mmCIF file of C-alpha atoms and ligand atoms in Angstrom:
data_model
loop_
_atom_site.group_PDB
_atom_site.id
_atom_site.type_symbol
_atom_site.label_atom_id
_atom_site.label_comp_id
_atom_site.label_asym_id
_atom_site.label_seq_id
_atom_site.Cartn_x
_atom_site.Cartn_y
_atom_site.Cartn_z
ATOM 1 C CA MET F 1 69.433 -162.823 18.787
ATOM 2 C CA ALA F 2 72.025 -161.805 21.348
ATOM 3 C CA ALA F 3 71.994 -158.146 22.385
ATOM 4 C CA ASN F 4 74.671 -156.058 20.655
ATOM 5 C CA LEU F 5 76.558 -154.211 23.387
ATOM 6 C CA LEU F 6 77.738 -151.640 20.825
ATOM 7 C CA ASP F 7 74.136 -150.421 20.716
ATOM 8 C CA HIS F 8 74.364 -148.792 24.151
ATOM 9 C CA ASP F 9 75.797 -145.654 25.626
ATOM 10 C CA LEU F 10 76.980 -146.005 29.225
ATOM 11 C CA ASP F 11 73.511 -145.418 30.688
ATOM 12 C CA GLY F 12 72.035 -147.967 28.320
ATOM 13 C CA LEU F 13 74.683 -150.497 29.244
ATOM 14 C CA ALA F 14 74.034 -149.866 32.940
ATOM 15 C CA ALA F 15 70.341 -150.566 32.381
ATOM 16 C CA PHE F 16 71.274 -153.755 30.525
ATOM 17 C CA CYS F 17 73.505 -154.872 33.410
ATOM 18 C CA GLU F 18 70.736 -154.171 35.898
ATOM 19 C CA GLN F 19 68.428 -156.409 33.888
ATOM 20 C CA LEU F 20 71.005 -159.142 34.342
ATOM 21 C CA GLY F 21 70.879 -158.510 38.083
ATOM 22 C CA GLU F 22 74.278 -156.807 38.134
ATOM 23 C CA LYS F 23 75.360 -153.573 39.796
ATOM 24 C CA ARG F 24 75.546 -150.517 37.564
ATOM 25 C CA PHE F 25 79.275 -150.018 38.107
ATOM 26 C CA ARG F 26 79.911 -153.307 36.338
ATOM 27 C CA ALA F 27 78.691 -151.539 33.209
ATOM 28 C CA THR F 28 81.572 -149.067 33.427
ATOM 29 C CA GLN F 29 84.096 -151.892 33.537
ATOM 30 C CA LEU F 30 82.426 -153.624 30.619
ATOM 31 C CA PHE F 31 82.183 -150.381 28.627
ATOM 32 C CA ARG F 32 85.905 -149.717 29.123
ATOM 33 C CA TRP F 33 86.817 -153.201 27.991
ATOM 34 C CA ILE F 34 84.808 -152.776 24.833
ATOM 35 C CA HIS F 35 85.622 -149.230 23.782
ATOM 36 C CA GLN F 36 88.977 -148.481 25.393
ATOM 37 C CA LYS F 37 90.584 -151.887 24.985
ATOM 38 C CA GLY F 38 88.728 -153.118 21.918
ATOM 39 C CA ALA F 39 87.749 -156.397 23.570
ATOM 40 C CA SER F 40 84.907 -158.479 22.198
ATOM 41 C CA ASP F 41 85.620 -161.764 23.969
ATOM 42 C CA PHE F 42 84.104 -161.767 27.465
ATOM 43 C CA ASP F 43 86.737 -164.272 28.648
ATOM 44 C CA GLN F 44 89.355 -161.560 28.174
ATOM 45 C CA MET F 45 87.590 -159.266 30.648
ATOM 46 C CA SER F 46 89.592 -160.453 33.616
ATOM 47 C CA ASP F 47 88.211 -158.102 36.275
ATOM 48 C CA LEU F 48 84.615 -159.195 35.696
ATOM 49 C CA ALA F 49 83.329 -162.069 37.836
ATOM 50 C CA LYS F 50 83.205 -165.392 36.045
ATOM 51 C CA SER F 51 79.449 -165.614 36.655
ATOM 52 C CA LEU F 52 78.900 -162.285 34.873
ATOM 53 C CA ARG F 53 81.134 -163.285 31.988
ATOM 54 C CA GLU F 54 79.072 -166.443 31.580
ATOM 55 C CA LYS F 55 75.822 -164.503 31.677
ATOM 56 C CA LEU F 56 77.134 -162.094 29.066
ATOM 57 C CA ALA F 57 78.295 -164.915 26.831
ATOM 58 C CA ARG F 58 74.769 -166.346 26.903
ATOM 59 C CA THR F 59 72.874 -163.111 26.253
ATOM 60 C CA ALA F 60 75.110 -160.600 24.533
ATOM 61 C CA GLU F 61 77.853 -159.958 22.037
ATOM 62 C CA VAL F 62 80.040 -157.147 20.732
ATOM 63 C CA ARG F 63 78.969 -157.341 17.113
ATOM 64 C CA PRO F 64 81.477 -156.019 14.577
ATOM 65 C CA LEU F 65 80.601 -155.190 10.983
ATOM 66 C CA PRO F 66 82.225 -157.539 8.487
ATOM 67 C CA VAL F 67 84.901 -155.727 6.465
ATOM 68 C CA LEU F 68 84.318 -156.279 2.752
ATOM 69 C CA THR F 69 87.312 -154.331 1.487
ATOM 70 C CA GLU F 70 90.072 -152.111 2.721
ATOM 71 C CA GLN F 71 91.885 -149.655 0.502
ATOM 72 C CA ALA F 72 94.940 -147.656 1.506
ATOM 73 C CA SER F 73 95.897 -144.513 -0.372
ATOM 74 C CA THR F 74 99.453 -143.412 -0.978
ATOM 75 C CA ASP F 75 98.723 -140.393 1.252
ATOM 76 C CA GLY F 76 97.890 -142.588 4.261
ATOM 77 C CA THR F 77 94.113 -142.374 3.914
ATOM 78 C CA ILE F 78 92.424 -145.722 4.517
ATOM 79 C CA LYS F 79 88.905 -146.594 3.417
ATOM 80 C CA TRP F 80 86.916 -149.560 4.688
ATOM 81 C CA LEU F 81 83.762 -150.919 3.161
ATOM 82 C CA PHE F 82 81.575 -152.605 5.787
ATOM 83 C CA ASP F 83 78.821 -155.099 5.080
ATOM 84 C CA VAL F 84 75.534 -154.111 6.714
ATOM 85 C CA GLY F 85 73.548 -156.970 5.202
ATOM 86 C CA ALA F 86 70.958 -157.429 2.449
ATOM 87 C CA GLY F 87 73.364 -156.223 -0.229
ATOM 88 C CA ASN F 88 74.076 -152.931 1.532
ATOM 89 C CA ALA F 89 77.469 -151.603 2.488
ATOM 90 C CA VAL F 90 78.739 -148.422 4.111
ATOM 91 C CA GLU F 91 82.128 -146.795 4.219
ATOM 92 C CA ALA F 92 84.374 -145.218 6.814
ATOM 93 C CA VAL F 93 87.520 -143.274 5.955
ATOM 94 C CA PHE F 94 90.573 -142.616 8.130
ATOM 95 C CA ILE F 95 92.407 -139.410 7.286
ATOM 96 C CA PRO F 96 95.754 -138.990 9.054
ATOM 97 C CA GLU F 97 97.278 -135.539 9.430
ATOM 98 C CA ASP F 98 100.307 -134.320 11.353
ATOM 99 C CA ASP F 99 98.418 -133.365 14.475
ATOM 100 C CA ARG F 100 95.307 -135.533 14.292
ATOM 101 C CA GLY F 101 93.651 -138.653 12.957
ATOM 102 C CA THR F 102 90.133 -138.121 11.674
ATOM 103 C CA LEU F 103 87.577 -140.839 11.036
ATOM 104 C CA CYS F 104 84.739 -140.046 8.649
ATOM 105 C CA VAL F 105 81.774 -142.199 9.710
ATOM 106 C CA SER F 106 78.553 -143.227 7.906
ATOM 107 C CA SER F 107 75.117 -142.906 9.504
ATOM 108 C CA GLN F 108 72.814 -144.507 6.915
ATOM 109 C CA ALA F 109 72.931 -146.975 4.029
ATOM 110 C CA GLY F 110 72.141 -144.545 1.221
ATOM 111 C CA CYS F 111 70.453 -141.217 1.867
ATOM 112 C CA ALA F 112 66.945 -139.909 1.315
ATOM 113 C CA VAL F 113 67.900 -136.250 0.868
ATOM 114 C CA GLY F 114 69.046 -136.810 -2.699
ATOM 115 C CA CYS F 115 71.507 -133.963 -3.252
ATOM 116 C CA ARG F 116 72.350 -133.514 -6.917
ATOM 117 C CA PHE F 117 76.116 -133.644 -6.511
ATOM 118 C CA CYS F 118 76.342 -136.582 -4.090
ATOM 119 C CA SER F 119 76.807 -140.163 -5.166
ATOM 120 C CA THR F 120 75.221 -141.450 -1.950
ATOM 121 C CA GLY F 121 72.190 -139.289 -2.725
ATOM 122 C CA HIS F 122 72.014 -140.774 -6.206
ATOM 123 C CA GLN F 123 71.694 -144.264 -4.748
ATOM 124 C CA GLY F 124 68.540 -143.565 -2.811
ATOM 125 C CA PHE F 125 67.833 -144.606 0.738
ATOM 126 C CA SER F 126 68.076 -148.149 2.025
ATOM 127 C CA ARG F 127 67.981 -147.907 5.799
ATOM 128 C CA ASN F 128 69.183 -146.258 8.963
ATOM 129 C CA LEU F 129 72.212 -147.727 10.705
ATOM 130 C CA SER F 130 71.780 -148.738 14.338
ATOM 131 C CA THR F 131 73.875 -147.128 17.080
ATOM 132 C CA GLY F 132 75.922 -150.331 17.112
ATOM 133 C CA GLU F 133 76.567 -150.117 13.372
ATOM 134 C CA ILE F 134 77.655 -146.483 13.623
ATOM 135 C CA LEU F 135 79.978 -147.299 16.513
ATOM 136 C CA ALA F 136 81.275 -150.508 14.959
ATOM 137 C CA GLN F 137 83.027 -148.338 12.344
ATOM 138 C CA LEU F 138 84.867 -146.385 15.047
ATOM 139 C CA TRP F 139 85.473 -149.412 17.260
ATOM 140 C CA TYR F 140 87.027 -151.363 14.396
ATOM 141 C CA ALA F 141 89.062 -148.479 12.990
ATOM 142 C CA GLU F 142 90.486 -147.371 16.344
ATOM 143 C CA HIS F 143 91.581 -150.796 17.501
ATOM 144 C CA HIS F 144 92.749 -151.993 14.115
ATOM 145 C CA LEU F 145 94.829 -148.834 13.641
ATOM 146 C CA ARG F 146 96.434 -149.053 17.072
ATOM 147 C CA THR F 147 97.968 -152.354 16.052
ATOM 148 C CA ARG F 148 98.664 -151.389 12.477
ATOM 149 C CA LEU F 149 100.312 -148.076 13.337
ATOM 150 C CA LYS F 150 102.132 -149.726 16.270
ATOM 151 C CA LEU F 151 100.903 -147.118 18.713
ATOM 152 C CA ALA F 152 102.226 -147.046 22.271
ATOM 153 C CA PRO F 153 99.812 -148.183 25.011
ATOM 154 C CA GLY F 154 97.355 -145.402 25.778
ATOM 155 C CA GLU F 155 97.971 -143.669 22.441
ATOM 156 C CA ARG F 156 94.896 -143.044 20.293
ATOM 157 C CA ALA F 157 94.690 -143.458 16.533
ATOM 158 C CA ILE F 158 91.496 -141.461 16.110
ATOM 159 C CA THR F 159 91.393 -137.992 17.661
ATOM 160 C CA ASN F 160 88.468 -136.584 15.679
ATOM 161 C CA VAL F 161 85.237 -137.987 14.272
ATOM 162 C CA VAL F 162 83.235 -136.365 11.499
ATOM 163 C CA MET F 163 79.767 -137.657 10.642
ATOM 164 C CA MET F 164 80.419 -136.968 6.963
ATOM 165 C CA GLY F 165 80.295 -140.442 5.475
ATOM 166 C CA MET F 166 77.208 -141.863 3.827
ATOM 167 C CA GLY F 167 73.819 -140.644 4.967
ATOM 168 C CA GLU F 168 72.181 -137.715 6.720
ATOM 169 C CA PRO F 169 72.961 -138.144 10.432
ATOM 170 C CA LEU F 170 70.080 -135.935 11.567
ATOM 171 C CA GLN F 171 67.619 -138.162 9.737
ATOM 172 C CA ASN F 172 68.823 -140.993 11.965
ATOM 173 C CA TYR F 173 68.700 -139.058 15.197
ATOM 174 C CA ALA F 174 67.648 -141.805 17.617
ATOM 175 C CA ALA F 175 70.665 -143.941 16.715
ATOM 176 C CA LEU F 176 73.034 -140.997 16.324
ATOM 177 C CA VAL F 177 72.804 -139.480 19.808
ATOM 178 C CA PRO F 178 73.811 -142.567 21.849
ATOM 179 C CA ALA F 179 76.678 -143.093 19.378
ATOM 180 C CA LEU F 180 77.863 -139.513 19.937
ATOM 181 C CA ARG F 181 77.642 -140.042 23.704
ATOM 182 C CA VAL F 182 79.946 -143.049 23.495
ATOM 183 C CA MET F 183 82.422 -141.005 21.441
ATOM 184 C CA LEU F 184 82.404 -138.285 24.124
ATOM 185 C CA ASP F 185 82.351 -140.508 27.210
ATOM 186 C CA ASP F 186 85.570 -140.540 29.226
ATOM 187 C CA HIS F 187 85.083 -144.278 29.670
ATOM 188 C CA GLY F 188 84.546 -144.619 25.908
ATOM 189 C CA TYR F 189 86.591 -142.726 23.314
ATOM 190 C CA GLY F 190 86.972 -139.585 25.439
ATOM 191 C CA LEU F 191 86.741 -137.138 22.531
ATOM 192 C CA SER F 192 85.912 -133.541 23.354
ATOM 193 C CA ARG F 193 82.763 -132.011 21.850
ATOM 194 C CA ARG F 194 84.942 -129.875 19.585
ATOM 195 C CA ARG F 195 86.465 -132.972 18.062
ATOM 196 C CA VAL F 196 83.193 -134.600 17.073
ATOM 197 C CA THR F 197 81.409 -132.966 14.156
ATOM 198 C CA VAL F 198 77.939 -133.664 12.845
ATOM 199 C CA SER F 199 77.505 -132.571 9.247
ATOM 200 C CA THR F 200 73.951 -131.924 8.102
ATOM 201 C CA SER F 201 72.173 -130.822 4.974
ATOM 202 C CA GLY F 202 69.942 -128.779 7.295
ATOM 203 C CA VAL F 203 67.334 -130.859 9.095
ATOM 204 C CA VAL F 204 66.228 -127.900 11.214
ATOM 205 C CA PRO F 205 64.027 -129.651 13.845
ATOM 206 C CA PHE F 206 66.831 -132.048 14.686
ATOM 207 C CA MET F 207 69.435 -129.277 14.777
ATOM 208 C CA GLU F 208 67.251 -127.828 17.515
ATOM 209 C CA ARG F 209 67.189 -131.142 19.369
ATOM 210 C CA LEU F 210 70.915 -131.755 18.990
ATOM 211 C CA ARG F 211 71.540 -128.368 20.580
ATOM 212 C CA GLU F 212 69.644 -129.587 23.648
ATOM 213 C CA ASP F 213 70.701 -133.231 23.735
ATOM 214 C CA CYS F 214 74.324 -133.362 22.651
ATOM 215 C CA PRO F 215 75.776 -130.147 21.199
ATOM 216 C CA VAL F 216 78.883 -131.260 19.336
ATOM 217 C CA ALA F 217 80.538 -129.214 16.575
ATOM 218 C CA LEU F 218 78.209 -128.558 13.652
ATOM 219 C CA ALA F 219 78.893 -128.375 9.933
ATOM 220 C CA VAL F 220 76.068 -127.341 7.640
ATOM 221 C CA SER F 221 76.072 -128.140 3.949
ATOM 222 C CA LEU F 222 75.018 -124.855 2.372
ATOM 223 C CA HIS F 223 76.155 -125.066 -1.268
ATOM 224 C CA ALA F 224 74.151 -122.090 -2.524
ATOM 225 C CA PRO F 225 73.523 -118.461 -1.598
ATOM 226 C CA THR F 226 69.848 -118.392 -2.637
ATOM 227 C CA ASP F 227 66.790 -120.562 -2.076
ATOM 228 C CA PRO F 228 65.976 -121.262 -5.744
ATOM 229 C CA LEU F 229 69.448 -122.689 -6.374
ATOM 230 C CA ARG F 230 69.631 -124.514 -3.031
ATOM 231 C CA ASP F 231 66.194 -126.020 -3.760
ATOM 232 C CA GLU F 232 67.765 -127.623 -6.834
ATOM 233 C CA LEU F 233 70.973 -128.813 -5.210
ATOM 234 C CA VAL F 234 69.736 -129.852 -1.750
ATOM 235 C CA PRO F 235 66.039 -130.789 -2.096
ATOM 236 C CA LEU F 236 65.535 -130.554 1.678
ATOM 237 C CA ASN F 237 65.796 -126.777 1.258
ATOM 238 C CA ARG F 238 62.194 -126.746 0.023
ATOM 239 C CA LYS F 239 61.181 -127.843 3.505
ATOM 240 C CA TYR F 240 63.702 -125.820 5.516
ATOM 241 C CA PRO F 241 64.742 -122.791 3.476
ATOM 242 C CA ILE F 242 67.905 -120.795 4.040
ATOM 243 C CA ALA F 243 66.479 -118.161 6.416
ATOM 244 C CA GLU F 244 65.099 -120.834 8.735
ATOM 245 C CA LEU F 245 68.341 -122.780 8.513
ATOM 246 C CA LEU F 246 70.471 -119.767 9.422
ATOM 247 C CA ASP F 247 68.215 -118.883 12.357
ATOM 248 C CA SER F 248 68.640 -122.407 13.621
ATOM 249 C CA CYS F 249 72.444 -122.155 13.174
ATOM 250 C CA LYS F 250 72.423 -119.009 15.237
ATOM 251 C CA ARG F 251 70.524 -120.689 18.043
ATOM 252 C CA TYR F 252 72.852 -123.689 17.849
ATOM 253 C CA LEU F 253 75.804 -121.438 18.587
ATOM 254 C CA GLU F 254 74.405 -120.723 22.044
ATOM 255 C CA ALA F 255 75.259 -124.310 23.017
ATOM 256 C CA ALA F 256 77.973 -125.232 20.508
ATOM 257 C CA PRO F 257 81.486 -126.144 21.631
ATOM 258 C CA ARG F 258 82.933 -123.752 19.045
ATOM 259 C CA ASP F 259 81.920 -120.180 18.412
ATOM 260 C CA PHE F 260 81.291 -120.704 14.729
ATOM 261 C CA ILE F 261 79.347 -122.951 12.380
ATOM 262 C CA THR F 262 81.255 -124.484 9.501
ATOM 263 C CA PHE F 263 79.424 -124.047 6.216
ATOM 264 C CA GLU F 264 80.376 -126.550 3.567
ATOM 265 C CA TYR F 265 80.104 -125.394 -0.010
ATOM 266 C CA CYS F 266 80.723 -127.836 -2.834
ATOM 267 C CA MET F 267 82.179 -125.977 -5.836
ATOM 268 C CA LEU F 268 80.279 -126.878 -9.008
ATOM 269 C CA ASP F 269 81.435 -125.551 -12.352
ATOM 270 C CA GLY F 270 79.069 -122.900 -13.676
ATOM 271 C CA VAL F 271 76.431 -123.676 -11.053
ATOM 272 C CA ASN F 272 77.317 -122.015 -7.762
ATOM 273 C CA ASP F 273 80.875 -120.762 -8.203
ATOM 274 C CA SER F 274 80.748 -117.246 -9.704
ATOM 275 C CA GLU F 275 82.142 -114.201 -7.959
ATOM 276 C CA ASP F 276 78.632 -112.719 -7.978
ATOM 277 C CA GLN F 277 77.441 -115.738 -6.053
ATOM 278 C CA ALA F 278 80.338 -115.328 -3.624
ATOM 279 C CA ARG F 279 79.161 -111.754 -3.047
ATOM 280 C CA GLU F 280 75.611 -112.980 -2.487
ATOM 281 C CA LEU F 281 76.976 -115.426 0.051
ATOM 282 C CA VAL F 282 78.786 -112.621 1.851
ATOM 283 C CA ALA F 283 75.582 -110.556 1.922
ATOM 284 C CA LEU F 284 73.705 -113.568 3.273
ATOM 285 C CA LEU F 285 76.116 -114.500 6.029
ATOM 286 C CA ARG F 286 78.025 -111.450 7.172
ATOM 287 C CA GLY F 287 76.861 -110.182 10.533
ATOM 288 C CA ARG F 288 74.190 -112.874 10.695
ATOM 289 C CA VAL F 289 75.878 -116.093 11.816
ATOM 290 C CA SER F 290 79.419 -116.479 13.098
ATOM 291 C CA CYS F 291 80.855 -118.954 10.610
ATOM 292 C CA LYS F 292 83.714 -120.371 8.610
ATOM 293 C CA LEU F 293 83.398 -121.415 5.007
ATOM 294 C CA ASN F 294 84.842 -124.674 3.796
ATOM 295 C CA LEU F 295 84.933 -124.869 0.012
ATOM 296 C CA ILE F 296 84.943 -128.459 -1.191
ATOM 297 C CA PRO F 297 86.146 -129.140 -4.718
ATOM 298 C CA PHE F 298 83.391 -131.275 -6.265
ATOM 299 C CA ASN F 299 84.377 -134.899 -6.705
ATOM 300 C CA PRO F 300 82.776 -135.806 -9.973
ATOM 301 C CA PHE F 301 81.015 -139.062 -10.723
ATOM 302 C CA PRO F 302 79.528 -139.807 -14.121
ATOM 303 C CA ALA F 303 75.825 -139.903 -13.246
ATOM 304 C CA SER F 304 75.906 -136.377 -11.803
ATOM 305 C CA GLY F 305 76.440 -134.603 -15.113
ATOM 306 C CA LEU F 306 78.317 -131.946 -13.118
ATOM 307 C CA LYS F 307 81.907 -130.762 -13.177
ATOM 308 C CA CYS F 308 84.311 -129.440 -10.608
ATOM 309 C CA SER F 309 85.043 -125.716 -10.696
ATOM 310 C CA PRO F 310 88.439 -124.875 -12.128
ATOM 311 C CA ARG F 311 91.072 -124.098 -9.493
ATOM 312 C CA ALA F 312 91.270 -120.440 -10.424
ATOM 313 C CA ARG F 313 87.524 -120.025 -9.923
ATOM 314 C CA VAL F 314 87.702 -121.659 -6.501
ATOM 315 C CA GLN F 315 90.514 -119.253 -5.580
ATOM 316 C CA ALA F 316 88.590 -116.235 -6.885
ATOM 317 C CA PHE F 317 85.477 -117.320 -4.967
ATOM 318 C CA ALA F 318 87.510 -117.796 -1.789
ATOM 319 C CA LYS F 319 89.113 -114.369 -2.233
ATOM 320 C CA VAL F 320 85.748 -112.590 -2.322
ATOM 321 C CA LEU F 321 84.784 -114.289 0.949
ATOM 322 C CA MET F 322 88.109 -113.642 2.628
ATOM 323 C CA ASP F 323 88.209 -110.008 1.519
ATOM 324 C CA ALA F 324 84.850 -109.647 3.242
ATOM 325 C CA GLY F 325 86.342 -111.039 6.452
ATOM 326 C CA ILE F 326 84.874 -114.551 6.295
ATOM 327 C CA VAL F 327 87.413 -117.207 7.263
ATOM 328 C CA THR F 328 87.548 -119.542 4.279
ATOM 329 C CA THR F 329 89.419 -122.768 3.632
ATOM 330 C CA VAL F 330 89.584 -124.914 0.543
ATOM 331 C CA ARG F 331 89.392 -128.563 1.473
ATOM 332 C CA LYS F 332 92.326 -130.666 0.405
ATOM 333 C CA THR F 333 91.123 -133.773 -1.324
ATOM 334 C CA ARG F 334 92.516 -136.879 0.277
ATOM 335 C CA GLY F 335 92.535 -140.465 -0.837
ATOM 336 C CA ASP F 336 91.832 -139.509 -4.438
ATOM 337 C CA ASP F 337 93.382 -142.720 -5.729
ATOM 338 C CA ILE F 338 90.918 -144.825 -3.731
ATOM 339 C CA ASP F 339 87.757 -142.747 -4.284
ATOM 340 C CA ALA F 340 87.667 -141.816 -0.612
ATOM 341 C CA ALA F 341 86.903 -138.145 -1.117
ATOM 342 C CA CYS F 342 83.653 -136.501 -0.070
ATOM 343 C CA GLY F 343 80.636 -137.641 -1.956
ATOM 344 C CA GLN F 344 82.426 -140.555 -3.542
ATOM 345 C CA LEU F 345 81.465 -142.932 -0.790
ATOM 346 C CA ALA F 346 79.386 -145.149 -2.946
ATOM 347 C CA GLY F 347 79.334 -148.423 -1.073
ATOM 348 C CA GLU F 348 77.163 -150.964 -2.724
ATOM 349 C CA VAL F 349 73.819 -149.736 -1.608
ATOM 350 C CA GLN F 350 70.918 -151.181 -3.467
ATOM 351 C CA ASP F 351 68.813 -148.520 -5.048
ATOM 352 C CA ARG F 352 65.310 -148.983 -3.706
ATOM 353 C CA THR F 353 63.903 -145.769 -5.083
ATOM 354 C CA ASN F 354 63.760 -144.085 -8.424
ATOM 355 C CA VAL F 355 65.978 -141.357 -7.156
ATOM 356 C CA GLN F 356 68.686 -142.100 -9.685
ATOM 357 C CA GLN F 357 66.393 -141.326 -12.578
ATOM 358 C CA ARG F 358 64.929 -138.331 -10.854
ATOM 359 C CA LEU F 359 68.345 -136.840 -10.201
ATOM 360 C CA THR F 360 70.025 -137.433 -13.501
ATOM 361 C CA ARG F 361 67.242 -136.317 -15.801
ATOM 362 C CA GLN F 362 66.446 -132.895 -14.503
ATOM 363 C CA PRO F 363 68.553 -129.961 -15.580
ATOM 364 C CA ILE F 364 69.634 -127.562 -12.883
ATOM 365 C CA ARG F 365 68.006 -124.206 -13.333
ATOM 366 C CA ILE F 366 70.376 -121.428 -12.541
ATOM 367 C CA HIS F 367 68.459 -118.408 -11.463
ATOM 368 C CA ALA F 368 69.761 -114.983 -12.321
ATOM 369 C CA THR F 369 72.142 -113.714 -9.700
ATOM 370 C CA THR F 370 72.757 -110.075 -8.936
ATOM 371 C CA GLY F 371 74.532 -108.716 -11.948
ATOM 372 C CA GLY F 372 74.618 -112.164 -13.545
ATOM 373 C CA SER F 373 72.737 -113.095 -16.656
ATOM 374 C CA ARG F 374 72.887 -116.861 -16.752
ATOM 375 C CA GLN F 375 69.485 -118.451 -16.652
ATOM 376 C CA GLU F 376 70.033 -122.057 -17.409
ATOM 377 C CA THR F 377 73.072 -124.246 -17.509
ATOM 378 C CA ARG F 378 74.015 -127.832 -17.149
HETATM 379 N N1 SAH Q 1 74.535 -135.762 4.849
HETATM 380 C C1 SAH Q 1 75.442 -134.900 5.484
HETATM 381 C C2 SAH Q 1 76.793 -135.532 5.747
HETATM 382 C C3 SAH Q 1 77.379 -136.418 4.686
HETATM 383 S S1 SAH Q 1 77.921 -135.625 3.227
HETATM 384 C C4 SAH Q 1 75.593 -133.599 4.711
HETATM 385 O O1 SAH Q 1 75.115 -133.515 3.599
HETATM 386 O O2 SAH Q 1 76.173 -132.666 5.278
HETATM 387 C C5 SAH Q 1 79.413 -134.819 3.744
HETATM 388 C C6 SAH Q 1 79.810 -133.621 2.890
HETATM 389 O O3 SAH Q 1 80.235 -134.034 1.583
HETATM 390 C C7 SAH Q 1 78.658 -132.659 2.677
HETATM 391 O O4 SAH Q 1 79.053 -131.319 2.842
HETATM 392 C C8 SAH Q 1 78.322 -132.911 1.230
HETATM 393 O O5 SAH Q 1 77.661 -131.815 0.692
HETATM 394 C C9 SAH Q 1 79.654 -133.180 0.621
HETATM 395 N N2 SAH Q 1 79.589 -133.844 -0.681
HETATM 396 C C10 SAH Q 1 78.656 -134.727 -1.096
HETATM 397 N N3 SAH Q 1 78.926 -135.133 -2.348
HETATM 398 C C11 SAH Q 1 80.045 -134.490 -2.739
HETATM 399 C C12 SAH Q 1 80.840 -134.514 -3.921
HETATM 400 N N4 SAH Q 1 80.526 -135.295 -4.936
HETATM 401 N N5 SAH Q 1 81.929 -133.733 -3.969
HETATM 402 C C13 SAH Q 1 82.273 -132.978 -2.896
HETATM 403 N N6 SAH Q 1 81.583 -132.911 -1.768
HETATM 404 C C14 SAH Q 1 80.474 -133.675 -1.665
HETATM 405 FE FE1 SF4 Q 2 72.601 -137.132 1.766
HETATM 406 FE FE2 SF4 Q 2 74.580 -135.478 2.553
HETATM 407 FE FE3 SF4 Q 2 74.698 -136.777 0.189
HETATM 408 FE FE4 SF4 Q 2 72.940 -134.799 0.528
HETATM 409 S S1 SF4 Q 2 75.195 -134.621 0.558
HETATM 410 S S2 SF4 Q 2 72.519 -136.789 -0.440
HETATM 411 S S3 SF4 Q 2 72.360 -135.092 2.628
HETATM 412 S S4 SF4 Q 2 74.726 -137.707 2.185
#
């Protein structure tokens, strides 16, 4: 099969060009055609020698992902479902705001972490996406939107990327890092490290490696103030418990482009949303890791058996954190009418594990919190 040029960062593309007997600088021209101009037809690449264009046509391609569906929300959010073969699909979501355009990108078909409140987690894991499949989401969205939004030449549609679609990006590290490099490259999408965010459920060894290899902004999905509860919600916590995770966050800050870690906290009715738990969170975080809290209203889906916290409880929880001096935001849900909100990115991933059964049958054990008396709830 022809090589997919979306699989390479600039160094990789240079190595590919050298294999074809071409000078490395040709790779820069090619890279700019692909990522900055959205070209996939080598004949369009007018400043490349005809002989090189012919060689490329014989050996390589810029392989897009077929778009299965596109849904546009009344609030401007657009969700695409991409076919990644063998009955699997992944989603990307464009979220326009006044001062930015954010693309939420998927890293895997399904996810092996199996968080209780996540519909991707309920589907089980199918496979890792390649670098080319991760970048094809950005490549398509950027160039499609430039035309659709009638942007002036040189204007960008996507100013920020968040790896918050389907999958755990740090469990697909080898494909993730070259994709991040293309996002950051001045000859690629030219995004600053602050504008590219990797969101992780806490894969500590790869947080350590990301700090060395490509320290972009980091969001960590915390969701609970104590290990027993986090063990239930984010099973990976049994391997990398909270203390280890926070130590790793602290080390990450030495290289991070921002001076804080964003902790995501999905608000689940009667599970992790009491004021006592907010106080436990304050005790856990204050003075330990420089951070911001992002409270995410839970987006329910039937198989979860969970409910979203009432608004007033979210506000009360946020107030405890803010009164303690922790910067806290409540995430606006976007694209509600098209199921584009966090954790609703279902795709059509085939379930190849028994994770669905495992997740829906077990009750969540709520361990007593300081001053709290609830032991078990569902
Ligand atoms: N695997 C990574 C990134 C993808 S999930 C991670 O877990 O961080 C992106 C964010 O959406 C995470 O914070 C996740 O906890 C949150 N999320 C998942 N399911 C959700 C749901 N049903 N409602 C609200 N947020 C959800
Ligand atoms: Fe995977 Fe993230 Fe969903 Fe957890 S929340 S199952 S890590 S995608």
